[in-house]
Coordinates of C-alpha atoms and ligand atoms in Angstrom, one line a residue:
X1 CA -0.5 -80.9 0.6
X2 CA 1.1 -82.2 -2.5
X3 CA 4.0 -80.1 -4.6
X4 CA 1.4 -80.0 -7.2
X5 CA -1.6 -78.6 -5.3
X6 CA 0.8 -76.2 -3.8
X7 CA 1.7 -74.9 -7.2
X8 CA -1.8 -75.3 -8.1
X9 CA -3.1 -72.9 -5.0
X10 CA -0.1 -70.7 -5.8
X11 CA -1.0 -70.0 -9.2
X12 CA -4.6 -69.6 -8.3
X13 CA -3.3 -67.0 -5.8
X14 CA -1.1 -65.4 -8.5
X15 CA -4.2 -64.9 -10.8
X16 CA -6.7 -63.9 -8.2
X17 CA -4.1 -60.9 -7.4
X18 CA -4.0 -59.7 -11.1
X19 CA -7.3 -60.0 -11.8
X20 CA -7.4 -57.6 -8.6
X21 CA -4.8 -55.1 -10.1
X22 CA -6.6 -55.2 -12.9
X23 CA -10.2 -54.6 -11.8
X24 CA -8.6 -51.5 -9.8
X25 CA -6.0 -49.5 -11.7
X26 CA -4.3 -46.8 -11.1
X27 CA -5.9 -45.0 -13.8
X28 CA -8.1 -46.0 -16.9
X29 CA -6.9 -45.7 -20.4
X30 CA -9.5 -42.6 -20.7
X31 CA -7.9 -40.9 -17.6
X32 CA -4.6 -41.8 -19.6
X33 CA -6.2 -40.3 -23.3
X34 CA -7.1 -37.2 -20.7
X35 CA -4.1 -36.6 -19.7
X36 CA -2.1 -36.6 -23.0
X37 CA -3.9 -33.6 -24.2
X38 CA -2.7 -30.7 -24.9
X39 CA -4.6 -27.0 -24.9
X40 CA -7.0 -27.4 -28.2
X41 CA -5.1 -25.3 -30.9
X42 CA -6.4 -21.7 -30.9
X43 CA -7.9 -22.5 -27.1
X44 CA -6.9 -19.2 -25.5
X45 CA -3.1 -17.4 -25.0
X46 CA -2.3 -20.8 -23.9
X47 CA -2.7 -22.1 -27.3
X48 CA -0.3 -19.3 -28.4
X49 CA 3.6 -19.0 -28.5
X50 CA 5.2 -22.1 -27.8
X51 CA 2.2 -23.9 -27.2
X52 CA 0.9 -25.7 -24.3
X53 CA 1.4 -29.3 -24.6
X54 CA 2.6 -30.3 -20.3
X55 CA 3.9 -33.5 -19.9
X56 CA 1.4 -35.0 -22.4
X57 CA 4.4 -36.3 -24.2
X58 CA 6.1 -38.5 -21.2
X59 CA 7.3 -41.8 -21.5
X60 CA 5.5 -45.0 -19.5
X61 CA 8.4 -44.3 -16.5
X62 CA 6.8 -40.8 -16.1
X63 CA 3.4 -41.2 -15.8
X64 CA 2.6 -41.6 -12.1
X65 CA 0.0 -41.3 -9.2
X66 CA 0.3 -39.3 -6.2
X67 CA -1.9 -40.8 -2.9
X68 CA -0.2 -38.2 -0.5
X69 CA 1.8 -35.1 -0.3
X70 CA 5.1 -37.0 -0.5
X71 CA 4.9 -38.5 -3.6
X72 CA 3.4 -35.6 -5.0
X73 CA 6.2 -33.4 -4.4
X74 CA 8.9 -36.2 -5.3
X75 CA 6.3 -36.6 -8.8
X76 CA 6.0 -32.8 -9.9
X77 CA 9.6 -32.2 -9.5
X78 CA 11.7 -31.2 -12.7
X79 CA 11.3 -30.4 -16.2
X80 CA 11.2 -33.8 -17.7
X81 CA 7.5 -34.3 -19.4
X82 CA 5.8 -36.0 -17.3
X83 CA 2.0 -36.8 -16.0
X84 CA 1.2 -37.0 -12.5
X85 CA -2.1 -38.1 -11.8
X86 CA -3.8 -36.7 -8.3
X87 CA -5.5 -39.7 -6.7
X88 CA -8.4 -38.6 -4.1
X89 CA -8.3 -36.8 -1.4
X90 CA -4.3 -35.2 -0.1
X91 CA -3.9 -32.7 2.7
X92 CA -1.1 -30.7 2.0
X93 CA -0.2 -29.7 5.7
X94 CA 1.2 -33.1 6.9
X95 CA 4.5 -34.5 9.2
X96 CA 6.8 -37.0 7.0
X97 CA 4.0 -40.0 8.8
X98 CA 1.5 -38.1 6.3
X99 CA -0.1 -36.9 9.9
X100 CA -2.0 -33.3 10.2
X101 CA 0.0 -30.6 10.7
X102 CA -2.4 -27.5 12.3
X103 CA -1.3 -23.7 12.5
X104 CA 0.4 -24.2 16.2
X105 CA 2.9 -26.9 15.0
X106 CA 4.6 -24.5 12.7
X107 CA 4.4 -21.3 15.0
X108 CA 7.7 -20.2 16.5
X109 CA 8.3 -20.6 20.3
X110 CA 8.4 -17.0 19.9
X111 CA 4.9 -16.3 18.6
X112 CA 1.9 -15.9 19.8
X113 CA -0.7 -14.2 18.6
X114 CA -2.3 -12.1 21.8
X115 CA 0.9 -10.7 22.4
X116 CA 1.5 -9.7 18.3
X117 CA -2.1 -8.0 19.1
X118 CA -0.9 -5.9 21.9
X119 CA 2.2 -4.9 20.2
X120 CA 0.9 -3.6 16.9
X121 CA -2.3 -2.2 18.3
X122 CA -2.8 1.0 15.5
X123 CA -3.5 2.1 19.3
X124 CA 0.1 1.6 20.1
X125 CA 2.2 1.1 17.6
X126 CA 0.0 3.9 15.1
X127 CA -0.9 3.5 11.5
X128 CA 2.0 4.7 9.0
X129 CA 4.5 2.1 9.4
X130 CA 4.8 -1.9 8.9
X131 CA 5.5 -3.9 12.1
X132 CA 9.1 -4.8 12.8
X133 CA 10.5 -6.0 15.5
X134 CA 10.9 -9.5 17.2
X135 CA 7.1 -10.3 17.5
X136 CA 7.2 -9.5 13.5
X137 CA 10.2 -11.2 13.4
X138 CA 8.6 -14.5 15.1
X139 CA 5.7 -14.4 13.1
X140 CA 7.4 -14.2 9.4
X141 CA 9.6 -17.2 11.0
X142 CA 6.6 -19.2 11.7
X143 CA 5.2 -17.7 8.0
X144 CA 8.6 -19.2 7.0
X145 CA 8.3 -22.5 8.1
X146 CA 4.5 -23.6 7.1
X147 CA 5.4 -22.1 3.8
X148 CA 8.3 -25.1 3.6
X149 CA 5.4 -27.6 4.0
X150 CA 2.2 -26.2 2.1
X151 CA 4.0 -25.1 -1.2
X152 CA 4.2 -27.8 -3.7
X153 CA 7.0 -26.9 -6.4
X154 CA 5.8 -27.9 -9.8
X155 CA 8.5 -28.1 -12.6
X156 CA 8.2 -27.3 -16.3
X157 CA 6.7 -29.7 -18.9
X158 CA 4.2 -31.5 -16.2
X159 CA 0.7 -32.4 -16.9
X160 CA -1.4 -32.8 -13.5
X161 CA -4.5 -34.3 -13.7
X162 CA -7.3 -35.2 -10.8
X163 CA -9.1 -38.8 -10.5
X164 CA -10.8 -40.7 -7.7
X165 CA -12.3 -36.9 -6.8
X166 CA -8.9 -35.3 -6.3
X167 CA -8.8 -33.1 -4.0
X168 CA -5.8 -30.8 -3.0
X169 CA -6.6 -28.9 0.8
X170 CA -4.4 -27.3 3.1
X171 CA -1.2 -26.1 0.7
X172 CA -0.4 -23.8 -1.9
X173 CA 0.3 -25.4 -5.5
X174 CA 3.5 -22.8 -6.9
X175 CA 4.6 -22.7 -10.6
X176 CA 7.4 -20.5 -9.9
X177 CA 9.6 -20.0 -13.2
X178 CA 8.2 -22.5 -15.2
X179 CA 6.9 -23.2 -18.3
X180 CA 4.6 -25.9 -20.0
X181 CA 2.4 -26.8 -17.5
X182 CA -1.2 -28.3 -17.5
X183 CA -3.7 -28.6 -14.1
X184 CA -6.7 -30.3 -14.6
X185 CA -9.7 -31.7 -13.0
X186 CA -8.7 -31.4 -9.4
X187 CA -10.5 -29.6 -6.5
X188 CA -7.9 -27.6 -4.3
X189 CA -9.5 -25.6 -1.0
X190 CA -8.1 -23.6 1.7
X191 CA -4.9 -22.8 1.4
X192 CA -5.0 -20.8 4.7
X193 CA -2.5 -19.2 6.3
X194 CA -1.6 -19.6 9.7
X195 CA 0.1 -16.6 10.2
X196 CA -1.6 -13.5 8.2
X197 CA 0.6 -10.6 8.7
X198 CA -1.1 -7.0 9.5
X199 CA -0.6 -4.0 7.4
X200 CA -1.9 -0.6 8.6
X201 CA -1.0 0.9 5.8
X202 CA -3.0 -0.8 3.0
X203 CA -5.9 0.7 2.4
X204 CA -7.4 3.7 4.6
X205 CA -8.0 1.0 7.3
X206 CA -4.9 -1.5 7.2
X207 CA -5.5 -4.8 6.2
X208 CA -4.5 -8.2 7.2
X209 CA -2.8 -10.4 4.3
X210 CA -2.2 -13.9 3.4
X211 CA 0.7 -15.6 1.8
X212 CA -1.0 -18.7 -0.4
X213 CA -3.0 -18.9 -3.2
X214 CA -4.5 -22.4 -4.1
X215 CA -2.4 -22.1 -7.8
X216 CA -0.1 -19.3 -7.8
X217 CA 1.8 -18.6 -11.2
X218 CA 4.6 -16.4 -10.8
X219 CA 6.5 -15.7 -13.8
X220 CA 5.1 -18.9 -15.6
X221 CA 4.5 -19.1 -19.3
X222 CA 2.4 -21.5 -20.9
X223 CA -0.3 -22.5 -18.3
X224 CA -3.5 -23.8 -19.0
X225 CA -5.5 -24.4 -15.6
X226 CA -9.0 -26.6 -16.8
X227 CA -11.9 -27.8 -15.1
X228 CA -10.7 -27.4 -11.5
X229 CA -12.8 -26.2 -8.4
X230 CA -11.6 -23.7 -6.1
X231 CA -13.2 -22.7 -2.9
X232 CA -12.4 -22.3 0.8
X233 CA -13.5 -26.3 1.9
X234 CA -14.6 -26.0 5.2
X235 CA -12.4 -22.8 6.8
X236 CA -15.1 -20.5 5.4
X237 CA -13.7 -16.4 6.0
X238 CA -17.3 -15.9 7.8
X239 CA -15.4 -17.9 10.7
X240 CA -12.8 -15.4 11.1
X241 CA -12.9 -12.4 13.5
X242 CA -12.5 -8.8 12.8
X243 CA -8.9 -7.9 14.7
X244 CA -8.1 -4.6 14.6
X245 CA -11.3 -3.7 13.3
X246 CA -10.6 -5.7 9.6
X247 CA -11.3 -9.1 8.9
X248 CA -8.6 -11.5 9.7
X249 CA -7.9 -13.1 6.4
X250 CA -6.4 -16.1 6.1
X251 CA -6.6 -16.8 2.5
X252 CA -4.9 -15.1 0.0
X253 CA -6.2 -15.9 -4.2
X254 CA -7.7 -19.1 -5.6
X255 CA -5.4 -18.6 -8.9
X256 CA -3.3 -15.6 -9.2
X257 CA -1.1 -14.6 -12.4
X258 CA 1.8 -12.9 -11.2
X259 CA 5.2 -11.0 -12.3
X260 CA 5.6 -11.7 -16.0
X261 CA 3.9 -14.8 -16.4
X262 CA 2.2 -15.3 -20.1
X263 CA 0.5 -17.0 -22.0
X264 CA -2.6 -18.8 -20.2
X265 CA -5.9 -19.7 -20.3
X266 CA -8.1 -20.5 -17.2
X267 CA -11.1 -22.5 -18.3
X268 CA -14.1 -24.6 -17.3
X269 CA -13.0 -23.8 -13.5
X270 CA -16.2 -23.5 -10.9
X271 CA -14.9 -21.2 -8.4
X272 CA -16.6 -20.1 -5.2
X273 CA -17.4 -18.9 -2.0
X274 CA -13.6 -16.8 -2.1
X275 CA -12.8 -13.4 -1.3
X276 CA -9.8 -12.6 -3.3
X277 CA -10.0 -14.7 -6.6
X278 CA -7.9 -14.3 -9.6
X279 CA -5.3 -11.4 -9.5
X280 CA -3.5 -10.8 -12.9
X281 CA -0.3 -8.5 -11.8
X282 CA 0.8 -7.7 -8.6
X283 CA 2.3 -4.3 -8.9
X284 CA 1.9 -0.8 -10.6
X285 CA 5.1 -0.9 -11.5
X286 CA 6.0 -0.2 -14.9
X287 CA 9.0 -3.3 -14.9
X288 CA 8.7 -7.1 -15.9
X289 CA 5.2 -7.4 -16.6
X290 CA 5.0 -4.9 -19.6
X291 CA 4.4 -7.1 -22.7
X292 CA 3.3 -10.2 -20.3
X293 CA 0.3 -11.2 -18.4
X294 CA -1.7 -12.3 -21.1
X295 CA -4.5 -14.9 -20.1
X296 CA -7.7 -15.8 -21.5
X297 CA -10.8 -16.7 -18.9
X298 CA -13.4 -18.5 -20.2
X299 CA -16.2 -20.9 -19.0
X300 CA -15.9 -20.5 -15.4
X301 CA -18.2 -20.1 -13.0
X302 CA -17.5 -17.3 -10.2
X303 CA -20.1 -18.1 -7.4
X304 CA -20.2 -15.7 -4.5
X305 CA -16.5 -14.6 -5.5
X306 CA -16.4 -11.0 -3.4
X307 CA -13.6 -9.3 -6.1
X308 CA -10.8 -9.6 -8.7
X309 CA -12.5 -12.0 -11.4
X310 CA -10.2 -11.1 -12.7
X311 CA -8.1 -7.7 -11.4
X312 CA -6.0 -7.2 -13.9
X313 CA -2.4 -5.1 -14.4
X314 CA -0.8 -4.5 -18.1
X315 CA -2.1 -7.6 -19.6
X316 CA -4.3 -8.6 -22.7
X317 CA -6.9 -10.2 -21.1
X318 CA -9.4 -11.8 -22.8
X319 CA -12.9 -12.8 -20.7
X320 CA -15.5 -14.7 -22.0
X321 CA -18.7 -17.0 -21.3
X322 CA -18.3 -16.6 -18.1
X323 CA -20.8 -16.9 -15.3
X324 CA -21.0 -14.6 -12.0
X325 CA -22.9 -14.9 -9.3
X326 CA -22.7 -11.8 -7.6
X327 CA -25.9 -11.4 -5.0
X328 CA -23.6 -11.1 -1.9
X329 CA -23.9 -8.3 0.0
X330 CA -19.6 -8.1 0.7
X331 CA -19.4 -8.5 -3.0
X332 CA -17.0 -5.7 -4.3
X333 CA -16.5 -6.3 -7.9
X334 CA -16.0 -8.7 -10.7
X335 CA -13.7 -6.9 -13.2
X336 CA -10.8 -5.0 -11.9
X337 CA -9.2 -1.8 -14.4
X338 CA -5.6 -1.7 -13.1
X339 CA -2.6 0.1 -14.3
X340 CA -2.2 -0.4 -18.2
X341 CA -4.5 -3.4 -18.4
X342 CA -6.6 -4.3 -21.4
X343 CA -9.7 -6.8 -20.3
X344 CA -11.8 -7.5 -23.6
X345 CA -14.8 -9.1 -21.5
X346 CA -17.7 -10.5 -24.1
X347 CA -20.5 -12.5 -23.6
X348 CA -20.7 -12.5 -19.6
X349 CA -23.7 -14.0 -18.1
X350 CA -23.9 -11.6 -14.1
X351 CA -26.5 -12.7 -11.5
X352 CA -26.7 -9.5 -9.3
X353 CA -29.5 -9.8 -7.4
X354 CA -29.3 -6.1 -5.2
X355 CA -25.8 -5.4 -6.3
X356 CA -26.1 -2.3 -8.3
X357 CA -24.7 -3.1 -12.7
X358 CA -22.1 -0.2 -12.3
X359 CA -20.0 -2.1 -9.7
X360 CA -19.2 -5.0 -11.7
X361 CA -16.3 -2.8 -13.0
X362 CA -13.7 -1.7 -10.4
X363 CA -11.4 1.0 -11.4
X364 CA -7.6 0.4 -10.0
X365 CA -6.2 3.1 -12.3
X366 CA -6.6 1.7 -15.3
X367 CA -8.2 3.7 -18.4
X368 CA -10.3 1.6 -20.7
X369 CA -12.1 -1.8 -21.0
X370 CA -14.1 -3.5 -23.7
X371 CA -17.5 -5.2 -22.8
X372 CA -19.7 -6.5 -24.8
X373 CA -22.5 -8.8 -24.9
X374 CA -23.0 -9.0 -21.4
X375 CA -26.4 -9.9 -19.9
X376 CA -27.5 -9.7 -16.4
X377 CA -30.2 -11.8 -15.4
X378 CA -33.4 -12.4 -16.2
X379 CA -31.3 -11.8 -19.3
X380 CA -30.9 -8.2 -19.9
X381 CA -28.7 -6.7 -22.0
X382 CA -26.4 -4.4 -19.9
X383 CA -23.6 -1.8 -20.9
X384 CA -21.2 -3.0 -18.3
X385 CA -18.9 -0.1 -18.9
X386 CA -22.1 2.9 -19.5
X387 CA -23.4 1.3 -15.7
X388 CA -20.0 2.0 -14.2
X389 CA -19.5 5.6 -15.7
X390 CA -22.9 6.6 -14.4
X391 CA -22.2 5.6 -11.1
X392 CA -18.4 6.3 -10.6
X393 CA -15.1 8.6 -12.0
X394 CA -13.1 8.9 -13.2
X395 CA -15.0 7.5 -16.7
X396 CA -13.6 4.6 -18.7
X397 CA -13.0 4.2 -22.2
X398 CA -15.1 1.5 -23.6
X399 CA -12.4 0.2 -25.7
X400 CA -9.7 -1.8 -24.5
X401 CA -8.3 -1.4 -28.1
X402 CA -7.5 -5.0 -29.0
X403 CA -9.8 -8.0 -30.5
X404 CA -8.7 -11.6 -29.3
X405 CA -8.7 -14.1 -31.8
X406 CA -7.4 -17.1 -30.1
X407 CA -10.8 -18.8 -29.1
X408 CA -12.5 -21.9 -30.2
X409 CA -15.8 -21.0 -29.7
X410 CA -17.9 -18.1 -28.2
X411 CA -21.4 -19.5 -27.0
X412 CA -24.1 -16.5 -26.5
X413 CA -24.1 -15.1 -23.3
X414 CA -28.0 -16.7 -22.3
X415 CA -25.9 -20.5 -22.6
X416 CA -23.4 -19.6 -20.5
X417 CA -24.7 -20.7 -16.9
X418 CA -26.2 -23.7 -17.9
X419 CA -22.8 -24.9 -19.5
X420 CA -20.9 -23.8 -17.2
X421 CA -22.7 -25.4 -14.5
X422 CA -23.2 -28.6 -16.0
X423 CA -19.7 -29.0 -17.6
X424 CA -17.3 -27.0 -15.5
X425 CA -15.4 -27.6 -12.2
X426 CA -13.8 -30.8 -11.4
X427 CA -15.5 -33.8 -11.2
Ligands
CA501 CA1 -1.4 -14.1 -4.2
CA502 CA1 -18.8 9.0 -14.2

């Protein structure tokens, strides 16, 4: 062949491979305009204090797309703003070949599970103290060492944001002491865990306990978690056996709000088919989380959620135009009263089928909640609160005795499942 036909075909080869790159970015200058935003101004607690703007300010060198676990950890990493865009579908329980990693390649050589079931049989070892010992000790190891695979650090000042159907299964996403973060548009399922450790004393019957929730904030401030999806994928808790004589739960919450964090807003989310779904506070005690825990819920879709939409401890928690499907018959309850919490829930759209008005409310030692405008379906105006007093003590105060103001908009509660379900969740 000639020099110049070489240079010719070279050329042509040169411009057939960028017209390739560019007929299949990364990401489109929308996803790009998506990603720079920050939570609207007055959108929720998120809105409030210093603001929640993620990485929407990063430079060209930190904007980035994550195909697999590896690069998504390297990506979220650190407080410099930054976006990381979630590209399709990433299994977070994978070897360094970005292989599967199931439950018996992290168990210790110590553990198995038949012989943690004869040893802590309430039978045998009775019902008023935790297991110790070295079948406890081999199972918190093999706890241990999934936990170092499935939990994806994510550092302040980060923006992640979902495209080619982003999906996040298998792994735990952790905002652990950070602030200024943004999750968007991504669909994260079972974040099971492999090792679920057995208390006999929770509860009057003991209860088996996870470690991971999908998106776990623990003392985080400034969140804003938007148009996700949250659910159990295909490891539904129906599969499970009773051990013990409770069910052995694997999964822990879909988006919990834990020790001190502040400052968020949990919108446009379609979660469903989850036991244990938002918790807002882990503990009674009167400590860190006095002051804190304030988050705003609104347009999300709860669909056959069985409790804590949210349960809620010492925070100002504002929850509106929200849509629950409750029909189940393991539902427990929507709204949970705990210790010094104050839930202003308005314009609530419930579909209850069988399940009784007055156990939409769950007391947990709390003393008052507002709830207004709720209606259950076919649209009937229901006193939330009035339902729960008839049917359970002690009584709550039907004042929660603040008023949010940071919201954009409050649709009528009749709107709220067709919006929801035609413009929430991730897409
Ligand atoms: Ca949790
Ligand atoms: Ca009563």
């Amino acid at each position: 062949m000639p020099v110049r036909s070489l240079a010719v075909a070279a050329a042509a080869t040169l411009t057939l491979a960028g017209l390739a790159g560019a007929a299949h970015p990364a990401f489109s200058p929308a996803d790009l305009r998506y990603a720079r935003q920050a939570v609207p101004a007055n959108d929720g607690w998120a809105s409030t204090g210093a603001g929640t703007t993620g990485g929407s300010k990063a430079d060209a060198a930190h904007v980035t797309v994550a195909h697999n676990r590896a690069e998504l950890v390297a990506a979220v990493a650190g407080d410099t703003p930054k976006i990381v865009f979630v590209s399709g579908a990433i299994d977070l329980s994978v070897d360094a070949d970005n292989h599967h990693r199931d439950c018996a390649s992290y168990a210790d050589p110590a553990y198995r599970l038949d012989d943690f079931l004869a040893a802590y049989d309430p039978a045998v070892w009775g019902r008023t103290a935790k297991p110790s010992g070295p079948l406890e000790d081999a199972r918190a190891r093999s706890a241990a060492n999934q936990g170092l695979t499935v939990k994806v650090n994510v550092g302040s000042n980060t923006t992640i944001v979902g495209i080619n159907h982003a999906h996040l299964s298998h792994g735990s996403l952790l905002l652990a002491g950070v602030s200024n973060v943004i999750v968007r548009n991504i669909q994260f399922s079972d974040a099971a865990d492999c090792f679920p450790a057995w208390d006999p004393t929770d509860g009057d019957t003991g209860n088996w306990n996870s470690l991971y929730d999908l998106v776990s904030l623990t003392g985080a401030t400034n969140v804003w978690i938007d148009h996700n999806t949250f659910n159990d994928g295909d490891n539904p808790d129906s599969d499970q056996p009773l051990l013990f004589g409770r069910p052995y739960q694997v999964h822990d919450g879909a988006s919990d709000i834990i020790k001190a964090s502040d400052l968020v807003t949990v919108s446009w989310n379609a979660y469903s088919n989850h036991d244990k779904t938002m918790l807002i506070g882990s503990t009674d005690t009167v400590g860190v989380d006095l002051g804190k825990l304030r988050v705003t819920v609104h347009h999300n879709k709860f669909d056959n959620v069985l409790q804590r939409a949210p349960r809620v401890r010492f925070g100002q928690v504002d929850v509106y135009d929200n849509y629950y499907i409750a029909t189940s018959p393991d539902y427990q309850y929507s709204l949970g009263v705990g210790v010094q919490s104050a839930i202003y829930a308005q314009n609530n759209y419930f579909k209850l089928g069988q399940t009784p008005a007055g156990n939409v409310i769950h007391y947990w030692k709390g003393t008052a909640i507002t709830a207004t405008g709720t209606l259950v379906e076919p649209a009937k105006p229901v006193d939330l609160v009035a339902a729960y007093n008839a049917a359970h003590d002690p009584d709550l105060i039907p004042d929660a005795g603040w008023t949010p103001t940071a919201r954009t908009h409050v649709e009528p509660a009749w709107a709220v499942p067709a919006l929801v379900s035609l413009l929430g969740g991730s897409h």
